[in-house]
Coordinates of C-alpha atoms and ligand atoms in Angstrom, one line a residue:
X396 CA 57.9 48.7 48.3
X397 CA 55.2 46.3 48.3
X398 CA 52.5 46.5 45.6
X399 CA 48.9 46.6 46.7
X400 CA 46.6 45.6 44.2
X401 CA 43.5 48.3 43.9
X402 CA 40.4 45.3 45.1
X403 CA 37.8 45.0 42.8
X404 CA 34.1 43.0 43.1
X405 CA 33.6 39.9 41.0
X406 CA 30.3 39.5 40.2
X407 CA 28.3 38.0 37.0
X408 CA 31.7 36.6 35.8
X409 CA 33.7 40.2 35.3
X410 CA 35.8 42.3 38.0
X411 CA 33.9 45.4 38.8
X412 CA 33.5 48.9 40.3
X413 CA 30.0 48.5 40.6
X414 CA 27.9 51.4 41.4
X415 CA 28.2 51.7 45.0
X416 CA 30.0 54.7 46.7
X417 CA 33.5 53.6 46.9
X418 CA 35.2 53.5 50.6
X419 CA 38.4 53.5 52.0
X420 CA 41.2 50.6 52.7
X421 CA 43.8 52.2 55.2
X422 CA 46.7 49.9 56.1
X423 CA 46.8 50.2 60.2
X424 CA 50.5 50.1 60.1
X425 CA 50.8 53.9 59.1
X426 CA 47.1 54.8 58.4
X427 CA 47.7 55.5 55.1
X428 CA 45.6 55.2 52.4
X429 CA 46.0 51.7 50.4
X430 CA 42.9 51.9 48.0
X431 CA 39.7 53.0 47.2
X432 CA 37.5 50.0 47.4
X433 CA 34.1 49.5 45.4
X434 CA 30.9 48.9 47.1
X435 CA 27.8 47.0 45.4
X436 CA 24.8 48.4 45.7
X437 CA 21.0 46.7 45.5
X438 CA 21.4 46.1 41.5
X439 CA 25.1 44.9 41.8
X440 CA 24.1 42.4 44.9
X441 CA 21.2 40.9 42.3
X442 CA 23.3 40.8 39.4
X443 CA 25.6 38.7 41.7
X444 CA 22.5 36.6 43.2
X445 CA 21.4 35.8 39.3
X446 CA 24.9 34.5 38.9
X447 CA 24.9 32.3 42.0
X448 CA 21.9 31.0 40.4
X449 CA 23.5 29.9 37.1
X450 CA 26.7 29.1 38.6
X451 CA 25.0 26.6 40.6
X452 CA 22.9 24.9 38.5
X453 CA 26.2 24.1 36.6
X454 CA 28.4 23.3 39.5
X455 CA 26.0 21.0 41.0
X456 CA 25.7 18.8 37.8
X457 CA 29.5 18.0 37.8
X458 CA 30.8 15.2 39.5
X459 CA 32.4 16.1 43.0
X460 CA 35.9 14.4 41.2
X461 CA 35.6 17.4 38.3
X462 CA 34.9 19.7 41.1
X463 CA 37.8 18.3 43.2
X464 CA 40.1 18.3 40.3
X465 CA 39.3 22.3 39.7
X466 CA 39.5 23.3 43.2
X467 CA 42.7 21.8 44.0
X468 CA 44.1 23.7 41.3
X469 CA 43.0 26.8 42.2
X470 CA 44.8 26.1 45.9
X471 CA 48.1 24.9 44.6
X472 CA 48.0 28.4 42.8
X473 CA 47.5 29.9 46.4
X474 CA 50.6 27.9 47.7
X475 CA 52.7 28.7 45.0
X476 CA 51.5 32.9 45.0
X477 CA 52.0 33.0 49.0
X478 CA 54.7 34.8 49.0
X479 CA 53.1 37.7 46.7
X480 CA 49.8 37.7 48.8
X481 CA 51.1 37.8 52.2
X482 CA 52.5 41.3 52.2
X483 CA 49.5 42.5 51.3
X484 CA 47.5 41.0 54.4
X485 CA 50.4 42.4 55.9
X486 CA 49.7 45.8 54.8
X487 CA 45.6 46.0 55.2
X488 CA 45.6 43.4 58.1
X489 CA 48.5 44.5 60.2
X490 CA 50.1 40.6 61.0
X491 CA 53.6 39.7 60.7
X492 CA 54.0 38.6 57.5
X493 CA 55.1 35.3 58.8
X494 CA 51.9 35.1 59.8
X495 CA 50.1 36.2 57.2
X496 CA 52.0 33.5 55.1
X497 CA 51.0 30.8 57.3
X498 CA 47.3 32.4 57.1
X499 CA 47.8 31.4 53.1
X500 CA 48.9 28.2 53.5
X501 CA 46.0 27.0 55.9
X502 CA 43.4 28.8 53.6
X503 CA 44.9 26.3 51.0
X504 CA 45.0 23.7 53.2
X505 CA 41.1 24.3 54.3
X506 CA 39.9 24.5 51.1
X507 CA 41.6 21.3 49.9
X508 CA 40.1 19.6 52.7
X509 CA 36.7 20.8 52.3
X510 CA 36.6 19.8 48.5
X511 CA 37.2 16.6 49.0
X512 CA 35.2 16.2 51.8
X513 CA 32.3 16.5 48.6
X514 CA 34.1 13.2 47.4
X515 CA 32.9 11.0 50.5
X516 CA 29.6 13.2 50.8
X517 CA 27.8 9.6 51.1
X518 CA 24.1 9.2 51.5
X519 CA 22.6 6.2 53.5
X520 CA 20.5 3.5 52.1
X521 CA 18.3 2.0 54.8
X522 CA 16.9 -1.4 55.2
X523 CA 13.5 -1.8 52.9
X524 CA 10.4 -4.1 52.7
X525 CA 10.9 -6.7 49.7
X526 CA 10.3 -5.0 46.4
X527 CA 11.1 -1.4 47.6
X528 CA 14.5 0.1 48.1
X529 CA 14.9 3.5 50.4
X530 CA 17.9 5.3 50.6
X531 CA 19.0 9.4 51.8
X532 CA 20.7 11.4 49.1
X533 CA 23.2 14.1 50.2
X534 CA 22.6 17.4 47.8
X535 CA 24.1 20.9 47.9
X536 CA 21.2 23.1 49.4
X537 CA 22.1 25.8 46.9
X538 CA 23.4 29.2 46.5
X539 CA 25.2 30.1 49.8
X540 CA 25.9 33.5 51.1
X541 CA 29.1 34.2 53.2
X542 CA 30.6 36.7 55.5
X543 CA 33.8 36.9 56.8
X544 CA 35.9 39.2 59.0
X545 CA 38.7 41.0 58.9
X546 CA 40.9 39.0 61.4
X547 CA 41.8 36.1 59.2
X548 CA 41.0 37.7 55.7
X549 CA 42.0 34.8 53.8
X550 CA 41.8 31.8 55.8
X551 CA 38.3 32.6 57.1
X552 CA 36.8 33.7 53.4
X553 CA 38.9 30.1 52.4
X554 CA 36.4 28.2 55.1
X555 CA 32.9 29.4 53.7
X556 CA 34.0 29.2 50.1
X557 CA 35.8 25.4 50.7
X558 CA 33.0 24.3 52.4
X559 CA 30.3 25.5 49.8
X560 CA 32.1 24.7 47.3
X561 CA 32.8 21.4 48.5
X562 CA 29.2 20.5 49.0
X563 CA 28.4 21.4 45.3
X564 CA 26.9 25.1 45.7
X565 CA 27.4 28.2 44.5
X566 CA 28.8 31.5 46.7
X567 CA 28.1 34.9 46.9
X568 CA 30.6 36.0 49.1
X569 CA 31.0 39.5 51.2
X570 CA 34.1 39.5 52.1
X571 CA 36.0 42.5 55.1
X572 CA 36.1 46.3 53.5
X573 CA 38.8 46.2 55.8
X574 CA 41.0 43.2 54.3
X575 CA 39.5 43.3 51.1
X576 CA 42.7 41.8 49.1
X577 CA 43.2 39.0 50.6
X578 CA 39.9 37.4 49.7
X579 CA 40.1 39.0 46.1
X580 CA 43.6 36.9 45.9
X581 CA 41.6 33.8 47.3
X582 CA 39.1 34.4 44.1
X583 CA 41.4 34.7 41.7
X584 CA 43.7 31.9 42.8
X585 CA 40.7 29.5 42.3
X586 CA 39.1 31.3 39.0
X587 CA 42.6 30.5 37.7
X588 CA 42.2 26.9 38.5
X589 CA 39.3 26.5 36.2
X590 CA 36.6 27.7 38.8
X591 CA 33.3 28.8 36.3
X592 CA 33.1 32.2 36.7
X593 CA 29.4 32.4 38.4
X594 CA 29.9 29.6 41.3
X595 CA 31.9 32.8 42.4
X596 CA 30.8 36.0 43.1
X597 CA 32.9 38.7 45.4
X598 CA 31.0 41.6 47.0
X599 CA 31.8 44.5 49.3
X600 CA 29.4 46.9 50.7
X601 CA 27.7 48.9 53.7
X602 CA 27.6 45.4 55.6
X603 CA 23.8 45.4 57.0
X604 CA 22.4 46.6 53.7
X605 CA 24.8 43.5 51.8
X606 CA 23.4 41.2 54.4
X607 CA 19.7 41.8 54.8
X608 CA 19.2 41.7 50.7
X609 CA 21.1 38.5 50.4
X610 CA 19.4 36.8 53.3
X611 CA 16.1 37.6 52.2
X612 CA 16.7 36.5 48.6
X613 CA 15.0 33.3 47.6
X614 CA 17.9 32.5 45.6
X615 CA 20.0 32.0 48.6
X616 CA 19.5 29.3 50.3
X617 CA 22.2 29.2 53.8
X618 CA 24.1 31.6 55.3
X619 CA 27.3 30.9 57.4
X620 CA 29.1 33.8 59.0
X621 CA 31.9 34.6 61.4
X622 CA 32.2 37.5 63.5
X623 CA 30.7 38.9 66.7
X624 CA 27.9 37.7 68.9
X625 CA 25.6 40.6 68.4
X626 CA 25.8 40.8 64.5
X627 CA 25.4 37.0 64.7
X628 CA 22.5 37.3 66.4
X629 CA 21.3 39.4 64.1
X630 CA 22.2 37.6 61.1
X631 CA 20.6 34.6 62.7
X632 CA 17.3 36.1 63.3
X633 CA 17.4 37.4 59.3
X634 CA 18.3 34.1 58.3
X635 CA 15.4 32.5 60.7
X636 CA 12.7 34.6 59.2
X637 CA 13.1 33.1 56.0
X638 CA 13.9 29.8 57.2
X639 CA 17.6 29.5 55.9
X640 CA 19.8 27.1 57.7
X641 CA 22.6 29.3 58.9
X642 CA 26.6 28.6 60.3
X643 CA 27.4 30.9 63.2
X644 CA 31.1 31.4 64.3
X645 CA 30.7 34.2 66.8
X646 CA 33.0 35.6 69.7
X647 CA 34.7 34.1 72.3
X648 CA 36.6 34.2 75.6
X649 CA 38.5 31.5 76.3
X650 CA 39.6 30.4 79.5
X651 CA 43.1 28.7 80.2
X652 CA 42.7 26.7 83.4
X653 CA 46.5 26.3 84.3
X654 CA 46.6 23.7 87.3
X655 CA 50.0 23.7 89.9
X656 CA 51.4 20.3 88.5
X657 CA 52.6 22.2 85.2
X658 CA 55.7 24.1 85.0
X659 CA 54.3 27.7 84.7
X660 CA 56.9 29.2 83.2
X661 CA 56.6 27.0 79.9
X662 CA 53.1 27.5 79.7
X663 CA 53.5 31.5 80.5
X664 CA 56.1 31.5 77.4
X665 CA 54.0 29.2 74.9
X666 CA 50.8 31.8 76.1
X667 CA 52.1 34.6 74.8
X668 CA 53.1 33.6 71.3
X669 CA 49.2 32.4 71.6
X670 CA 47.8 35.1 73.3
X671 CA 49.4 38.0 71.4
X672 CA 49.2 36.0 67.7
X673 CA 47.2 38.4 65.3
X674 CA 47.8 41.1 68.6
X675 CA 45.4 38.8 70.3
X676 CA 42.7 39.7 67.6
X677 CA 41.5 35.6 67.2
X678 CA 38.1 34.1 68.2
X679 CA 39.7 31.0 69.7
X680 CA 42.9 33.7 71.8
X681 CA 43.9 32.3 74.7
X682 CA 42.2 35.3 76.7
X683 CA 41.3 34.5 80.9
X684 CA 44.4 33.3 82.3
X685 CA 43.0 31.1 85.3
X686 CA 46.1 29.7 87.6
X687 CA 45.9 28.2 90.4
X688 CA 47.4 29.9 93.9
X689 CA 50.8 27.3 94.2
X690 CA 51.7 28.6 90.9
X691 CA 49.9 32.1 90.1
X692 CA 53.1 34.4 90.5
X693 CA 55.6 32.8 88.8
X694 CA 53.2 32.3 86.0
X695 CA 52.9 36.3 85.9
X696 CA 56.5 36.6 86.2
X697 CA 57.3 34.9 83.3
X698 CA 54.2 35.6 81.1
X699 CA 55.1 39.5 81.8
X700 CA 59.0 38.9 81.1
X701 CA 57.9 37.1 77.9
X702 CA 55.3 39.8 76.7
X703 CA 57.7 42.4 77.8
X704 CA 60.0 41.2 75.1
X705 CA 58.2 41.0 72.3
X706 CA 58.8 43.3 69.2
X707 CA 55.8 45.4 68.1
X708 CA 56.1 46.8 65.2
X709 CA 55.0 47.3 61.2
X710 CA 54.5 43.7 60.3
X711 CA 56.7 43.9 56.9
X712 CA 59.5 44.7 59.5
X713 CA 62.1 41.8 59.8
X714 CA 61.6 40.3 63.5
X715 CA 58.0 41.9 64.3
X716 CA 56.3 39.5 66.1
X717 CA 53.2 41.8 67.0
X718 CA 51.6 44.6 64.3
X719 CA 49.2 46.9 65.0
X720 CA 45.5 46.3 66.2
X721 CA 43.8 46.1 62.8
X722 CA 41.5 49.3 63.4
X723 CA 40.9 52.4 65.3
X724 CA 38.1 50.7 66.9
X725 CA 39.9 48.2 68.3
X726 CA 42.5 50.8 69.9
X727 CA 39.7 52.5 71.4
X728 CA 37.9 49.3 72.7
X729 CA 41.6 48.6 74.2
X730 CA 42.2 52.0 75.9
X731 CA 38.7 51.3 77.6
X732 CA 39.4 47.7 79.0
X733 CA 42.3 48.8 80.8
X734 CA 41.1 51.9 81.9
X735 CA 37.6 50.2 83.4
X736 CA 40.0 47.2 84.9
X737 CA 42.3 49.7 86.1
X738 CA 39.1 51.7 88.0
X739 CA 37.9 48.8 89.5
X740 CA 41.5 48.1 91.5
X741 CA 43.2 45.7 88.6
X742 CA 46.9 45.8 88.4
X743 CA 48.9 46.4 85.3
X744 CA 51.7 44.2 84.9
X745 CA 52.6 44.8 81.8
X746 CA 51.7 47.4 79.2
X747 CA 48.3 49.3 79.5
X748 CA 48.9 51.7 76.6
X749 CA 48.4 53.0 73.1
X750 CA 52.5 52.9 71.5
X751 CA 53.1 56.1 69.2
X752 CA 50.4 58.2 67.8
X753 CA 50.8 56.8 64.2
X754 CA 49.3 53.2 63.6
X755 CA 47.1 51.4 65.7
X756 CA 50.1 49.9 68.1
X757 CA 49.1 48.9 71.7
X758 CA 51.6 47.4 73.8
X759 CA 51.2 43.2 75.3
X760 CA 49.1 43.9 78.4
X761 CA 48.9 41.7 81.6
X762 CA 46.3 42.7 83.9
X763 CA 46.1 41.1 87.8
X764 CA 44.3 41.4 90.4
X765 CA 40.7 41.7 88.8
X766 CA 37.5 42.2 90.3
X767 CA 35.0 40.0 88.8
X768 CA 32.9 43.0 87.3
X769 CA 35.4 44.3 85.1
X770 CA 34.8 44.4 81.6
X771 CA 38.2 42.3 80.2
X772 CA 37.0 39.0 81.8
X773 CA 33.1 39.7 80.9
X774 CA 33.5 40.4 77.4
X775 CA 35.4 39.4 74.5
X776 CA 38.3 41.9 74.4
X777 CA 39.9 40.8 70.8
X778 CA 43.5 41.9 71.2
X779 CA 46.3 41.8 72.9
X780 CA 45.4 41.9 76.8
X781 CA 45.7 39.0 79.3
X782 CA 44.1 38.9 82.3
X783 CA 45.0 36.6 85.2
X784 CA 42.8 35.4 87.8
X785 CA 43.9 33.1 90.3
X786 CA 41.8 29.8 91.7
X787 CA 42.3 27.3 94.2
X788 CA 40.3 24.0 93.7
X789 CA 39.4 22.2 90.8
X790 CA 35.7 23.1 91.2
X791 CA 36.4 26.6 91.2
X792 CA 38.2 27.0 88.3
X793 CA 35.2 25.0 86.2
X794 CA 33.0 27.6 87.8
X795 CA 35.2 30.8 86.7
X796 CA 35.8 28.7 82.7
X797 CA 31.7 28.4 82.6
X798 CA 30.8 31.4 84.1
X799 CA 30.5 33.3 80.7
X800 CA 27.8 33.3 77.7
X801 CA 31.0 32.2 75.5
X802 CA 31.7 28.9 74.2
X803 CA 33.7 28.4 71.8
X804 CA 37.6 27.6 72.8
X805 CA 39.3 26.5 76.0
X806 CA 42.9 25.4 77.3
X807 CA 43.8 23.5 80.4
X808 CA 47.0 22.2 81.5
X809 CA 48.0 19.5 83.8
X810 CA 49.9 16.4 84.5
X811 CA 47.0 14.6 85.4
X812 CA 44.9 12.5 83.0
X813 CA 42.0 11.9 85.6
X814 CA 41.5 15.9 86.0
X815 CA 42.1 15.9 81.7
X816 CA 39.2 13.4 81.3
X817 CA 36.8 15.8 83.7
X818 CA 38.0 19.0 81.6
X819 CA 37.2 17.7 78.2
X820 CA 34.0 16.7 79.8
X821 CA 32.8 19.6 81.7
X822 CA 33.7 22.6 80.5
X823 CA 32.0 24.2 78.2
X824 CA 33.1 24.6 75.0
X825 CA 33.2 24.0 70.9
X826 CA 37.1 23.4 70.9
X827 CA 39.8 22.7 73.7
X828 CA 43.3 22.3 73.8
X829 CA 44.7 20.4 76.8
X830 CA 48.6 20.8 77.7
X831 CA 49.3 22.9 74.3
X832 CA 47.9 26.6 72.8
X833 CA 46.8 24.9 69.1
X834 CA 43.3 25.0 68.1
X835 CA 41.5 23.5 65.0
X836 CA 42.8 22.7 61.4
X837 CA 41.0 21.8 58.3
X838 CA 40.9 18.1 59.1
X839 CA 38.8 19.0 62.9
X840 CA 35.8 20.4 63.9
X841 CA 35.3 24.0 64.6
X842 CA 32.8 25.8 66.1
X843 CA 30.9 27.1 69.6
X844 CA 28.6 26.1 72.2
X845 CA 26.2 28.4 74.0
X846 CA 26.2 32.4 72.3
X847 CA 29.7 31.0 70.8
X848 CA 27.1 29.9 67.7
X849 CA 26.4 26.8 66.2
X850 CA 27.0 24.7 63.0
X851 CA 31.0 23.0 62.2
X852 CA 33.3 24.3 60.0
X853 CA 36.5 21.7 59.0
X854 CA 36.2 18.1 60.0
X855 CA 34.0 15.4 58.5
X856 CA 31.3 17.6 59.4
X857 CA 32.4 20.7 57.1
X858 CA 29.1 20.5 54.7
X859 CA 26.8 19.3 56.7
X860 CA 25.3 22.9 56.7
X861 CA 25.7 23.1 53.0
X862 CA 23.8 19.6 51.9
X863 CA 20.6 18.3 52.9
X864 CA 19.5 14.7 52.8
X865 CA 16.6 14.0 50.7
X866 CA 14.7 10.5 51.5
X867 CA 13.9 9.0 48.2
X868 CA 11.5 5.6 48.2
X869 CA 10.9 3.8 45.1
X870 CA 8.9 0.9 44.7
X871 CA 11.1 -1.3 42.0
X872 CA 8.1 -1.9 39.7
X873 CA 4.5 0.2 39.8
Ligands
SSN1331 O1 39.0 34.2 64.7 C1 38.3 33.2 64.4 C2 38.7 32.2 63.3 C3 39.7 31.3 63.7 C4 39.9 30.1 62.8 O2 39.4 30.1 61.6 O3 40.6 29.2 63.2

């Protein structure tokens, strides 16, 4: 039986119940009950803000190598504890624990990144007049508050704290009431590496009272989030009332423009391990299939042989590639896809349904035939459902890829470099993959276009959102 450990807040250096009415953690495997979980309320949230405060008045005056030097050790102590942490994703999440594993090691490997990043933070100095020298500082910008989601409950909380920390601020972190665990094992791992106790604080909550009373502190001073367009939106117009820079890593839909000079069926097979990974439940998921005519049917045939045979199941399960949609929300939003798709004259080639009555289980779902008003290829449907849509000419299958408010992740494959070149170029995207189903890592930029959001996370351009540049001229003598 695998332990899971009762999640607790950290905030002004101590783990805490705080005062807040305690919720529920179910695991979505058997919707049974994991843990109570502790929410902050108003006095909790500002003991955690006056903590930020401290915390980053002290990390900011050590040098990023002392920073480094802590932070690394925290994430060797995540590598070496994955194995304990990952059935526990497992169990409030839902993923394989294969998965879940992996989910570990690339929280590690973001954070590592992102801390050294605050090594080659550079500043500029710029050309002066005789007698004057002018140069741009890089700073941290100051206590940051993060809020992650429930899909990647480590590696996501692992790319706000990395980042922040990186850049020499302070966090107060909300992490999912759904997954809370994993973020608490993030914390510790890093508290355990030498982290001071208030760079960090840990909060759970009734999300829009957590976020509007961080946001409008002054103590706060950037926000970065990831989760849907509308609470984006939302967060973004909080954070734009008090003039707080703000990271925004919001929905997606991403096409997959798969052109006739491809084998299909090895691009059907590779899409579904991408599109039903995490059940499909990913910003970045592979999610409109867009073939072209030459090479549409076999590329259902396959992709619905290959979904066909995967193993759903409870993700501690040996062989499980797929677990359970991570909440009863999800199920529903599933059930209504299809059903709407299915009204409008779509064809189910695979799947369609709930599995069981006990767990959040839905079956890989392949949907043809759809008309261009149905809901699965107008808005994001986060889990595991692929609809194909077949094109004929190049321009039409840019027009179908744009067509969408989304911009965040894209796939194309062909033989052709001249049609690659036009792809990278035109369609509209943060990300895309051409001729394989990976996305970003910690060492490359991610992040959307259009209502996909705005601001990098990863890359050389992970802090930018937590640093500003401050222009200093000094006349050498008055
Ligand atoms: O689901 C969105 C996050 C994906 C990622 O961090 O790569």
């Amino acid at each position: 039986m695998t332990d899971y450990k009762a999640p607790l807040m950290f905030i002004a250096g101590e783990w805490t119940r705080g005062s807040g009415q305690p919720t529920e953690v179910i695991n979505p495997a058997t919707e049974e009950i994991l843990s109570s979980l502790p929410r902050a309320t108003a006095d909790d949230l500002d003991r955690a803000l006056a903590s930020a405060q401290k915390g980053f008045e002290r990390w900011r005056s050590m040098s990023a190598e002392a920073r480094c030097d802590i932070v690394m050790k925290g994430c060797r102590i995540l590598r070496e504890r994955a194995d304990e942490i990952a059935p526990r994703i497992t169990l409030e999440q839902g993923k394989p624990v294969g998965e879940a594993k992996l989910e570990i090691i690339r929280a590690a490997s973001i954070v590592e990144w992102d801390v050294n990043e605050g090594r080659r933070a550079y500043g500029t100095i710029v050309p002066s007049d005789p007698g004057f020298n002018r140069f741009g500082l890089r700073l941290p910008i100051g206590p940051v508050a993060a809020f992650t989601p429930w899909n990647f409950p480590i590696s996501s909380p692992g790319r706000k704290i990395g980042a922040a920390l990186g850049a020499g601020c302070s966090v107060v972190i909300k992490g999912s009431e759904e997954t809370p665990a994993s973020v608490v094992a993030l914390v510790e791992c890093l508290l355990e590496g030498g982290l001071p106790a208030d760079v960090i604080n840990l909060v759970f909550g009734e999300p829009a009272m957590v976020s509007s009373h961080l946001i409008a502190s002054p103590i706060i001073r950037a926000i970065t989030f990831t989760g849907s367009i509308p609470v984006g939106k939302h967060l973004a117009q909080q954070a734009a009332a008090y003039m707080k820079p703000a990271v925004m890593e919001l929905g997606g839909h991403s096409p997959v423009i798969v052109f006739d000079d491809v084998d299909p069926a090895v691009v059907a097979k590779q899409g579904v391990a991408g599109k039903f990974r995490n059940a499909g439940q990913i910003c970045t998921a592979p999610t409109r299939f867009i073939v072209q005519d030459k090479v549409h049917d076999a590329f259902v045939d396959s992709f619905v042989t290959a979904a066909k045979a995967l193993r759903v199941g409870n993700g501690l399960e040996e062989g499980v590639q797929m677990g359970p949609l991570a909440n009863p929300r999800r199920l529903q939003a599933l059930e209504g896809f299809v059903a709407d798709a299915v009204a409008k004259g779509a064809k189910v080639a695979a799947g369609g349904n709930r599995i069981g009555n006990r767990g959040y289980f839905f079956e890989p779902t392949v949907l043809t035939d759809i008309p261009e008003d149905a809901d699965v290829i107008n808005l994001e449907p986060f889990g595991p459902i692929a609809p194909v849509i077949r094109f004929s000419d190049f321009e039409e299958a840019i027009a179908i890829a744009n067509r969408l408010p989304y911009g965040l992740c894209s796939y194309a494959f062909t033989s052709s470099q001249a049609r690659s070149y036009e792809l990278a170029h035109r369609v509209e995207s943060g990300i895309m993959s051409l001729n394989h189903y990976g996305t970003s890592q910690a060492d490359t930029p991610f992040g959307g276009v259009k209502e996909s959001g705005y601001g990098r996370e990863g890359g050389y351009e992970t802090l930018d959102a937590f640093m500003i540049t401050k222009f200093i001229s000094q006349k050498v003598s008055v």
